[in-house]
Amino acid sequence: MRRQIPLLITLIVGAVLIIAAFIPRAPFGRLGENFSLYFDIIAVFAFLLGGGNLVRIHGARLVRGVGMAVTEAKKGGGAWPLRFVIEFPFLAFGGLKDRRGRDWFFSLITLLGFFAMLAAGLLKLGNPSGWQGNVTAPEGMFQDFYDSMFNPLQATMYALLAFFVASASYRAFRAKSAEATILLVTAFIILLGRTPAGAYVTAWMPESLSFLTVPNLANWVMAIPNLAGQRAIIIGIALGVIAMSLRVIIGIERTYLGSDEK
Amino acid sequence: MPSCWVNALVRCVIHALSPSVSVPRERARESRTLLRFFAPALLFLGLVAATVFAQAPNGGAAPRSVSDPQAADTKGDEGGSIMLRWTLSPDDSAGQVTGYEVFRAAKPDGPFKSVGFASRGSARFADGSTDDDSSYYYKIITTGPGGSTETAVIGPARSTAEWFNSNRANVLVIGLLISGAVLYYIASAKKGKKLFIRRIAGLEAVHDAIGRATEMGRPILYIPGIQDMDDVQTVAGVTILGYVARTIAEYDTKLEVPTSRSIVMSTARETIKAAFLSAGRPEKYSDDMVNYITDEQFGYVAAVDGIMVREKPATCFYMGAFFAEALIMAETGNSIGAIQIAGTAMPAQLPFFVAACDYTLIGEELFAASAYLSNEPRQLGSLKGQDVGKSIAMLAIAAGTALFTLNQILRAEWFASAGQWLKNLFIVN
């Protein structure tokens, strides 16, 4: 029964939503939107699970790490609290020999960040309108934390992408085989065609040969072979989604439901 | 005095045009002073005139009205909407039209009230605030800098709710055809018919990748994408996780699954628990294998990169929906020397995975993976059904290309119409 009921729900909901896509009249017309709304409501409650898991894991790591750090400090005997304070930077950043106790300082930062944001959001700290104010009011502490701490950190991670693109391109474009050589030549045309230099180096070409200028070649690569390849992939994806959805709806694919046994 | 100014100005112009003409020094200074005054004044007047003429071309006349205006029920909707269509004003492309204001009334003689505005170049407007039991009359007013012109009263028009969205009839037919093929092959496979499924290198490598991690004594990292369970890619990712976890349980290797959604965390736990149970190793399962990080994309990728650098997993799986974080994770995985198998249906991220990972499941292969790994005939049958869809797509592409090419060669309108019909057949509304 633990599996049969979810399978039945999946079958009914899946079938109704497929039918609703072709019936605009109420109540079918907005059924998809309503089900998305139900999903969002469930997701909000599920967040308690996620948040709880985060606190539990990092709390355990913190307690274990601090315990080990205190034990390490106590080994020296005498005034161990003083030693603990002095050795704190060493103990905090991977100084512990036992691997399980390392990185506890990051767990501390995670928990501090989590609870600080939670308090700022729930209590609406610094919000000029108090409890009735919007949680994202610009004067509020929640928005302050977000703008001055979270956003720069996020931008930093995103900025890493530029360097990773360079390193990945370097590996991908090494002319190891015929395919890689074609990729290299194509990438060179696209890169050059997207810069002013691309237009400059082939500006001398006569009008009758303008299709051979680097910017035009780059546009051709993007509009013809690239687009054709992308569309082929998208058609395959659409068919894959249909087959996968049918397998899920009719209950052939049930791995995601977990076990039937207790 | 004015005549004195005019004389001075004339002298000034003569001097400017023919500098060889000798002018007494005192008069020349006077001319320069006047020029300093007149030049900005003339420039200002010129600008004013240019602005006025630019704003009112065609002598400031009102733009001509739209032609052939029609109002009818919006097809295939739930009611409450009337669609207005018209042929653009002949002055639309000349820039003499700012837009088309739509007025509505319950009676042909008014009073008319504005219900919306369609911008220049737009030949239709959906009035989405109608009552299905009432009739409405419309007027379309073409507005421009030179004034406005209005059409005659259009209508009556009435909106109705429909039981079938006729705009999607093509989707229904093609969907039924493909779904029918999938179900037919599932039934055939059930009866024991042998089906040939091509080899997928990325999935053949799964066992080797898990074996490598076992030999090295390092964990396996599995990322089920960053979307929630309402995304079919995440469902595919979690399903593949089930098969991977079963092998991991048999090999007794450590598994780590950081997730970015709480529901994915719960589902992944259930899936892994079931996999360990079916492998006969329920005692090896721990809830700590799956943990929640954060919903935030870059916060998640920072945590995953941290896990990679600290734990140095021997194998990384990326199966699901990914965005900009795809390359950050895959490149970090590459830097620690992990074997990486990725699969996604996000076309923009596929090149990054191909460049940074050892094996990549491209688009449909992600959805085929669970069926392929399970080796269950019914699931494999569904893959065969997909091939019917591919055949339809290939035939339609070949026929469409042929029709449009023949139209170019023979200049016969029939080919273009047939090609357009075929194209419309695959357009989703």
XYZ file of C-alpha atoms in Angstrom, chain A residues 17-261:
245
model
C -3.165 17.472 -16.060
C -2.633 16.092 -19.573
C -6.380 16.373 -20.286
C -6.450 19.867 -18.737
C -3.858 21.048 -21.278
C -6.524 20.662 -23.984
C -9.575 21.910 -22.059
C -9.484 25.646 -21.461
C -12.823 25.810 -19.624
C -12.918 26.101 -15.821
C -11.985 24.245 -13.661
C -9.524 22.533 -16.063
C -8.035 25.718 -17.528
C -6.096 26.760 -14.445
C -5.504 23.308 -13.022
C -1.803 23.327 -13.934
C -1.261 26.661 -12.181
C -3.196 25.465 -9.121
C -1.167 22.282 -8.856
C 2.034 24.350 -9.070
C 0.689 26.397 -6.187
C 0.038 23.244 -4.135
C 3.575 22.140 -4.883
C 4.937 25.484 -3.645
C 2.947 25.132 -0.415
C 4.343 21.635 0.154
C 7.844 22.915 -0.668
C 7.535 25.600 2.016
C 6.775 22.974 4.650
C 9.517 20.743 3.273
C 11.951 23.588 3.845
C 11.629 22.882 7.562
C 13.112 19.478 6.793
C 15.969 21.032 4.837
C 16.679 23.736 7.403
C 16.484 21.175 10.187
C 18.923 18.913 8.381
C 21.347 21.797 7.871
C 21.263 22.747 11.556
C 21.583 19.132 12.696
C 24.590 18.317 10.478
C 26.502 21.526 11.138
C 25.539 21.526 14.819
C 26.977 18.025 15.186
C 30.142 19.034 13.324
C 30.541 22.106 15.502
C 30.071 20.227 18.770
C 32.475 17.501 17.641
C 35.059 19.998 16.399
C 34.943 22.199 19.491
C 35.126 19.099 21.697
C 38.231 17.912 19.885
C 39.791 21.376 19.993
C 39.213 21.572 23.759
C 40.707 18.071 24.197
C 43.705 19.153 22.126
C 44.143 22.271 24.290
C 43.750 20.270 27.501
C 46.592 17.955 26.479
C 49.045 20.738 27.273
C 47.728 20.840 30.856
C 47.727 23.980 32.997
C 45.620 26.937 31.844
C 43.968 25.182 28.883
C 41.299 27.864 28.295
C 44.061 30.389 27.655
C 45.816 27.928 25.339
C 42.525 27.314 23.558
C 42.109 31.037 22.910
C 45.705 31.469 21.716
C 45.623 28.397 19.484
C 42.132 29.172 18.220
C 43.123 30.187 14.638
C 45.199 27.031 14.287
C 42.475 24.799 15.741
C 39.768 26.462 13.704
C 41.320 26.124 10.250
C 42.192 22.463 9.860
C 44.695 22.259 12.711
C 43.056 19.232 14.275
C 44.682 15.923 13.456
C 41.415 13.983 13.419
C 39.739 14.515 10.032
C 36.236 14.325 11.535
C 36.874 17.363 13.655
C 38.309 19.592 10.944
C 36.502 22.535 9.380
C 34.223 23.008 12.388
C 34.793 26.733 12.077
C 32.983 26.736 8.706
C 30.046 25.003 10.357
C 30.050 27.759 12.984
C 29.963 30.427 10.249
C 27.154 28.543 8.444
C 25.047 28.348 11.601
C 25.705 31.978 12.509
C 24.703 33.066 9.011
C 21.608 30.863 9.045
C 20.331 32.099 12.401
C 21.252 35.743 11.744
C 19.250 35.748 8.498
C 16.410 33.834 10.138
C 16.225 36.316 13.034
C 16.488 39.345 10.738
C 13.707 37.960 8.536
C 11.360 36.655 11.210
C 11.701 39.567 13.630
C 12.000 42.100 10.792
C 14.955 43.714 12.570
C 15.608 47.311 11.575
C 12.403 47.451 9.544
C 10.911 50.961 9.854
C 7.366 49.576 9.639
C 8.047 47.002 12.346
C 6.186 43.713 12.255
C 3.820 44.887 9.562
C 6.615 45.934 7.197
C 7.749 44.128 4.094
C 10.509 41.638 4.910
C 12.582 42.919 1.972
C 12.224 46.632 2.851
C 15.481 48.394 1.866
C 16.026 49.754 5.396
C 15.595 46.346 7.036
C 18.497 44.289 8.320
C 17.401 41.290 6.228
C 17.836 43.232 2.987
C 21.066 44.751 4.322
C 22.533 41.317 4.950
C 21.401 40.209 1.537
C 22.801 43.220 -0.331
C 26.051 43.660 1.522
C 27.019 40.058 2.246
C 25.134 37.535 0.195
C 25.130 39.394 -3.132
C 28.908 40.027 -3.242
C 29.588 36.402 -2.306
C 27.231 35.224 -5.010
C 28.847 37.524 -7.576
C 32.260 36.186 -6.562
C 31.192 32.613 -7.257
C 29.661 33.630 -10.559
C 32.841 35.478 -11.548
C 34.782 32.232 -11.208
C 32.916 31.031 -14.250
C 35.059 33.179 -16.562
C 38.225 31.392 -15.437
C 36.599 27.980 -15.628
C 35.388 28.727 -19.170
C 38.991 29.552 -20.125
C 40.417 26.349 -18.619
C 37.647 24.153 -20.072
C 38.036 25.766 -23.498
C 41.786 25.192 -23.404
C 41.261 21.475 -22.832
C 38.382 21.114 -25.280
C 40.110 22.967 -28.096
C 43.398 21.062 -28.070
C 43.690 19.581 -31.557
C 44.021 15.951 -30.505
C 41.754 14.498 -33.183
C 39.983 15.515 -36.365
C 36.796 16.408 -34.408
C 38.739 18.467 -31.883
C 40.504 20.284 -34.734
C 37.160 21.163 -36.339
C 35.994 22.383 -32.920
C 39.134 24.489 -32.550
C 38.764 26.098 -35.992
C 35.049 26.782 -35.393
C 35.725 28.250 -31.951
C 38.453 30.452 -33.446
C 36.040 31.790 -36.082
C 33.339 32.476 -33.484
C 35.722 34.156 -31.054
C 37.260 36.311 -33.768
C 33.904 37.042 -35.371
C 32.516 38.408 -32.129
C 35.330 40.971 -31.747
C 36.071 44.158 -33.750
C 39.305 42.517 -34.880
C 37.269 39.943 -36.828
C 35.680 42.642 -38.961
C 38.983 44.457 -39.328
C 41.078 41.539 -40.644
C 38.644 40.740 -43.465
C 37.505 44.296 -44.257
C 39.568 44.265 -47.484
C 37.382 41.570 -49.047
C 35.290 42.671 -52.055
C 31.516 42.880 -51.741
C 31.055 39.707 -53.818
C 33.005 37.732 -51.198
C 31.449 39.376 -48.146
C 30.010 36.024 -47.020
C 33.593 34.982 -46.291
C 34.272 37.780 -43.804
C 34.881 36.480 -40.275
C 31.753 38.084 -38.700
C 29.560 36.609 -41.451
C 31.184 33.195 -41.077
C 30.602 33.368 -37.311
C 26.962 34.290 -37.852
C 26.573 31.433 -40.335
C 28.053 28.914 -37.874
C 25.669 30.107 -35.157
C 22.579 30.275 -37.373
C 22.973 27.072 -39.412
C 25.080 24.199 -37.985
C 24.777 25.293 -34.346
C 21.038 25.900 -34.522
C 20.459 22.629 -36.392
C 22.373 20.717 -33.704
C 20.525 22.488 -30.893
C 17.149 21.759 -32.461
C 18.026 18.093 -32.899
C 18.892 17.923 -29.196
C 15.677 19.739 -28.243
C 13.521 17.363 -30.345
C 15.236 14.418 -28.620
C 14.644 16.013 -25.209
C 10.930 16.542 -25.949
C 10.525 12.898 -26.961
C 12.507 11.781 -23.926
C 10.262 13.835 -21.636
C 7.139 12.245 -23.190
C 8.490 8.706 -22.723
C 9.768 9.393 -19.189
C 6.476 11.025 -18.160
C 4.472 8.092 -19.518
C 6.692 5.639 -17.624
C 6.121 7.613 -14.414
C 2.369 8.103 -14.956
C 1.593 4.481 -15.763
C 3.833 3.322 -12.937
C 6.543 1.476 -14.845
C 9.170 3.831 -13.453
C 8.840 3.874 -9.674
C 12.415 4.084 -8.382
C 11.846 7.620 -7.097
C 9.058 6.365 -4.809
C 11.469 4.450 -2.581
C 10.847 1.041 -1.098
C 7.598 -0.832 -0.532
C 9.078 -2.510 2.527
